[in-house]
Short mmCIF file of C-alpha atoms in Angstrom, two decimals:
data_model
loop_
_atom_site.label_atom_id
_atom_site.label_comp_id
_atom_site.label_asym_id
_atom_site.label_seq_id
_atom_site.Cartn_x
_atom_site.Cartn_y
_atom_site.Cartn_z
CA MET A 5 0.00 0.00 0.00
CA SER A 6 1.27 3.45 -0.83
CA GLY A 7 1.83 5.99 1.91
CA MET A 8 -0.73 8.28 3.46
CA PRO A 9 -1.80 10.99 1.02
CA SER A 10 -0.67 14.47 1.99
CA SER A 11 -3.64 15.97 0.20
CA VAL A 12 -6.91 14.40 -0.85
CA LEU A 13 -7.28 17.10 -3.47
CA ASP A 14 -4.31 15.90 -5.51
CA LEU A 15 -5.09 12.17 -5.75
CA ALA A 16 -7.40 12.32 -8.77
CA PRO A 17 -9.60 14.87 -10.57
CA VAL A 18 -12.73 13.04 -9.44
CA VAL A 19 -13.42 11.31 -6.13
CA PRO A 20 -16.26 8.77 -6.43
CA VAL A 21 -18.76 9.23 -3.60
CA VAL A 22 -20.27 5.80 -3.08
CA VAL A 23 -23.13 4.43 -0.99
CA ILE A 24 -22.58 0.71 -0.38
CA GLU A 25 -25.56 -1.32 0.78
CA ASP A 26 -23.76 -4.68 0.73
CA ALA A 27 -20.14 -4.87 1.91
CA ALA A 28 -19.57 -7.74 -0.55
CA ASP A 29 -19.78 -5.17 -3.36
CA ALA A 30 -16.99 -3.04 -1.94
CA VAL A 31 -13.95 -4.87 -3.30
CA PRO A 32 -15.14 -5.41 -6.90
CA LEU A 33 -16.40 -1.82 -6.98
CA ALA A 34 -13.09 -0.46 -5.73
CA ARG A 35 -11.14 -2.57 -8.21
CA ALA A 36 -13.28 -1.25 -11.07
CA LEU A 37 -12.81 2.37 -9.99
CA VAL A 38 -9.04 1.96 -9.55
CA ALA A 39 -8.75 0.23 -12.94
CA GLY A 40 -10.60 3.19 -14.46
CA GLY A 41 -8.10 5.63 -12.96
CA LEU A 42 -9.94 6.81 -9.83
CA PRO A 43 -7.95 5.54 -6.82
CA ALA A 44 -9.49 7.83 -4.18
CA ILE A 45 -12.86 6.43 -3.10
CA GLU A 46 -15.15 8.06 -0.55
CA VAL A 47 -17.41 5.51 1.13
CA THR A 48 -20.23 7.37 2.83
CA LEU A 49 -21.37 6.39 6.31
CA ARG A 50 -24.98 6.33 5.17
CA THR A 51 -25.43 2.56 5.42
CA PRO A 52 -24.75 -0.07 8.09
CA ALA A 53 -22.32 -1.73 5.66
CA ALA A 54 -20.03 1.30 5.36
CA LEU A 55 -17.35 0.40 7.92
CA ASP A 56 -17.16 -3.20 6.70
CA ALA A 57 -16.86 -1.87 3.15
CA ILE A 58 -13.99 0.44 4.13
CA ARG A 59 -12.28 -2.43 5.96
CA ALA A 60 -12.59 -4.72 2.93
CA VAL A 61 -11.22 -2.18 0.46
CA ALA A 62 -8.37 -1.19 2.77
CA GLY A 63 -7.41 -4.84 3.19
CA GLU A 64 -7.88 -6.17 -0.31
CA VAL A 65 -7.40 -3.34 -2.82
CA PRO A 66 -3.90 -1.96 -2.17
CA ASP A 67 -4.02 0.56 -5.02
CA ALA A 68 -7.17 2.19 -3.67
CA VAL A 69 -7.08 5.12 -1.26
CA VAL A 70 -10.31 4.58 0.61
CA GLY A 71 -11.85 7.30 2.74
CA ALA A 72 -14.95 7.81 4.82
CA GLY A 73 -17.60 10.36 3.90
CA THR A 74 -20.61 11.79 5.76
CA VAL A 75 -18.54 11.92 8.95
CA ILE A 76 -20.67 14.02 11.28
CA ALA A 77 -19.77 12.88 14.82
CA PRO A 78 -16.43 12.72 16.65
CA GLU A 79 -16.97 9.09 17.64
CA GLN A 80 -17.17 8.11 13.97
CA VAL A 81 -13.64 9.36 13.34
CA GLY A 82 -11.84 6.71 15.36
CA ALA A 83 -14.02 3.91 14.00
CA CYS A 84 -13.33 4.97 10.41
CA VAL A 85 -9.57 5.19 10.88
CA ALA A 86 -9.55 1.85 12.70
CA ALA A 87 -11.38 0.34 9.72
CA GLY A 88 -8.66 1.61 7.39
CA ALA A 89 -9.99 4.96 6.16
CA ARG A 90 -7.11 7.05 4.81
CA PHE A 91 -9.03 10.31 4.60
CA LEU A 92 -12.21 11.77 6.13
CA VAL A 93 -14.90 13.96 4.58
CA SER A 94 -17.71 15.75 6.38
CA PRO A 95 -20.73 17.59 4.93
CA GLY A 96 -20.22 20.34 7.51
CA TRP A 97 -18.13 20.97 10.60
CA THR A 98 -18.11 22.04 14.23
CA ASP A 99 -15.11 22.71 16.46
CA VAL A 100 -15.66 19.39 18.21
CA LEU A 101 -15.72 17.45 14.94
CA LEU A 102 -12.77 19.41 13.57
CA THR A 103 -10.71 18.60 16.67
CA ALA A 104 -11.44 14.90 16.28
CA MET A 105 -10.58 14.89 12.58
CA ARG A 106 -7.37 16.82 13.17
CA ALA A 107 -6.34 14.33 15.88
CA SER A 108 -7.01 11.35 13.58
CA GLY A 109 -3.68 11.61 11.80
CA VAL A 110 -5.28 11.31 8.35
CA PRO A 111 -6.14 14.08 5.87
CA PHE A 112 -9.65 15.48 6.15
CA LEU A 113 -12.01 17.73 4.21
CA PRO A 114 -14.52 19.58 6.40
CA GLY A 115 -17.60 20.71 4.52
CA VAL A 116 -18.47 24.37 3.94
CA SER A 117 -21.16 26.24 2.04
CA THR A 118 -20.67 29.86 3.17
CA THR A 119 -17.88 32.42 3.09
CA SER A 120 -17.90 32.72 6.88
CA GLU A 121 -17.31 28.98 7.26
CA VAL A 122 -14.34 29.19 4.90
CA VAL A 123 -12.87 32.12 6.85
CA ALA A 124 -13.42 30.26 10.13
CA LEU A 125 -11.54 27.22 8.83
CA LEU A 126 -8.69 29.34 7.48
CA GLU A 127 -8.48 30.94 10.92
CA ARG A 128 -8.03 27.42 12.34
CA GLY A 129 -5.28 26.56 9.89
CA VAL A 130 -7.38 24.45 7.53
CA ARG A 131 -6.95 25.30 3.84
CA GLU A 132 -8.52 22.29 2.13
CA MET A 133 -12.25 21.74 2.39
CA LYS A 134 -15.30 20.23 0.76
CA PHE A 135 -17.80 22.63 -0.83
CA PHE A 136 -21.22 21.10 -0.26
CA PRO A 137 -23.90 20.99 -1.59
CA ALA A 138 -22.02 22.47 -4.54
CA GLN A 139 -24.71 23.08 -7.13
CA ALA A 140 -27.36 24.13 -4.61
CA ALA A 141 -24.94 26.41 -2.74
CA GLY A 142 -24.00 28.49 -5.78
CA GLY A 143 -21.89 26.24 -7.97
CA THR A 144 -18.95 27.46 -10.02
CA ALA A 145 -20.04 31.11 -9.84
CA TYR A 146 -19.83 31.02 -6.04
CA LEU A 147 -16.43 29.32 -5.99
CA ARG A 148 -15.08 31.74 -8.59
CA SER A 149 -16.18 34.61 -6.35
CA LEU A 150 -14.32 33.11 -3.38
CA ALA A 151 -11.03 32.81 -5.28
CA GLY A 152 -10.41 36.57 -5.16
CA PRO A 153 -10.64 37.33 -1.43
CA LEU A 154 -9.73 33.81 -0.24
CA PRO A 155 -7.16 32.41 -2.71
CA GLN A 156 -5.53 30.22 -0.08
CA ALA A 157 -8.65 28.02 0.27
CA ARG A 158 -8.87 24.94 -1.98
CA PHE A 159 -12.01 22.92 -2.50
CA CYS A 160 -13.48 19.59 -3.46
CA PRO A 161 -17.00 20.55 -4.60
CA THR A 162 -19.54 17.76 -4.16
CA GLY A 163 -23.30 17.63 -4.62
CA GLY A 164 -25.21 17.71 -7.86
CA ILE A 165 -22.10 17.56 -10.05
CA GLY A 166 -22.12 15.38 -13.17
CA PRO A 167 -19.91 14.79 -16.20
CA ALA A 168 -21.29 17.85 -17.97
CA THR A 169 -20.50 20.29 -15.15
CA ALA A 170 -17.34 18.72 -13.67
CA PRO A 171 -14.92 20.24 -16.24
CA GLU A 172 -16.06 23.76 -15.41
CA TYR A 173 -15.42 23.14 -11.71
CA LEU A 174 -12.02 21.58 -12.46
CA SER A 175 -11.00 24.65 -14.48
CA LEU A 176 -11.28 26.90 -11.41
CA PRO A 177 -7.99 27.83 -9.70
CA ASN A 178 -9.31 26.98 -6.22
CA VAL A 179 -10.72 23.54 -7.08
CA GLY A 180 -8.44 20.54 -6.63
CA CYS A 181 -10.94 17.83 -7.49
CA VAL A 182 -14.68 17.19 -7.53
CA GLY A 183 -16.75 14.54 -5.81
CA GLY A 184 -19.61 12.74 -7.50
CA SER A 185 -21.51 9.53 -7.85
CA TRP A 186 -22.36 9.54 -11.56
CA MET A 187 -19.75 6.87 -12.33
CA VAL A 188 -21.43 4.51 -9.85
CA PRO A 189 -25.05 4.42 -11.08
CA ALA A 190 -27.46 2.48 -8.90
CA ASP A 191 -28.51 0.11 -11.68
CA ALA A 192 -24.90 -0.85 -12.44
CA MET A 193 -24.26 -1.42 -8.74
CA ALA A 194 -27.38 -3.57 -8.42
CA ALA A 195 -26.39 -5.64 -11.46
CA GLY A 196 -22.75 -5.93 -10.45
CA ASP A 197 -21.81 -4.42 -13.80
CA TRP A 198 -18.26 -3.58 -12.79
CA ALA A 199 -17.11 -3.25 -16.42
CA ARG A 200 -19.57 -0.41 -16.98
CA ILE A 201 -18.45 1.30 -13.78
CA GLU A 202 -14.81 0.94 -14.85
CA GLU A 203 -15.59 2.57 -18.19
CA LEU A 204 -17.49 5.44 -16.52
CA ALA A 205 -14.57 5.87 -14.13
CA ARG A 206 -12.12 6.01 -17.03
CA THR A 207 -14.15 8.76 -18.67
CA ALA A 208 -14.34 10.67 -15.38
CA ALA A 209 -10.58 10.35 -14.86
CA GLY A 210 -10.08 12.09 -18.21
CA LEU A 211 -12.09 15.15 -17.17
CA ARG A 212 -8.99 16.85 -15.80
CA ASP A 213 -7.84 17.36 -19.39
CA ALA A 214 -11.30 18.50 -20.47
CA GLY A 215 -11.36 21.16 -17.77
CA GLY A 216 -7.78 22.33 -18.03
CA THR A 217 -5.51 22.29 -15.03
CA CYS A 218 -7.12 21.52 -11.69
CA ARG A 219 -4.38 23.05 -9.56
#
């Protein structure tokens, strides 16, 4: 297994955000995403299978960098890291949650949707964050507006982003990557159509070129 990532934002242009109902799907899904060029995989804590899924990917897919998403409580942090999560993502943050994520020893992306939240995180020494829900919270126009006064903040926008809009996000100077679930459609998951997911992942991995630089 490769070392701990220093930044989640630089692993890949797109981070698949996946909801896994059956932990048995985790390994073939992760292998398909990695084969398609998307090694960073955010497994959301929205199902009872999530921790088992993270554990399976961490143990059996060495080229994957598996993380935990929808982290909203401090007690979830330790459980996720113990299961093998190599990064943490939250939809929002509080000081208590931020303290737990900072103490975890793994990279984390606290969620923001307002300018004040961004300033508050910068004040606390955090420069990398998730922008959520991206489309509903103002999309690329909002992020472009933040780049002027707050150039030191970098984002992973997630929420409502698809293959048509991802390149525009990736072209912004303050966007390192985007999160999305379009490459893991529910019908392909249900059918175990890993080949289709791999192909969708490969197309998503090429969006960096479509959107210009994502640094």
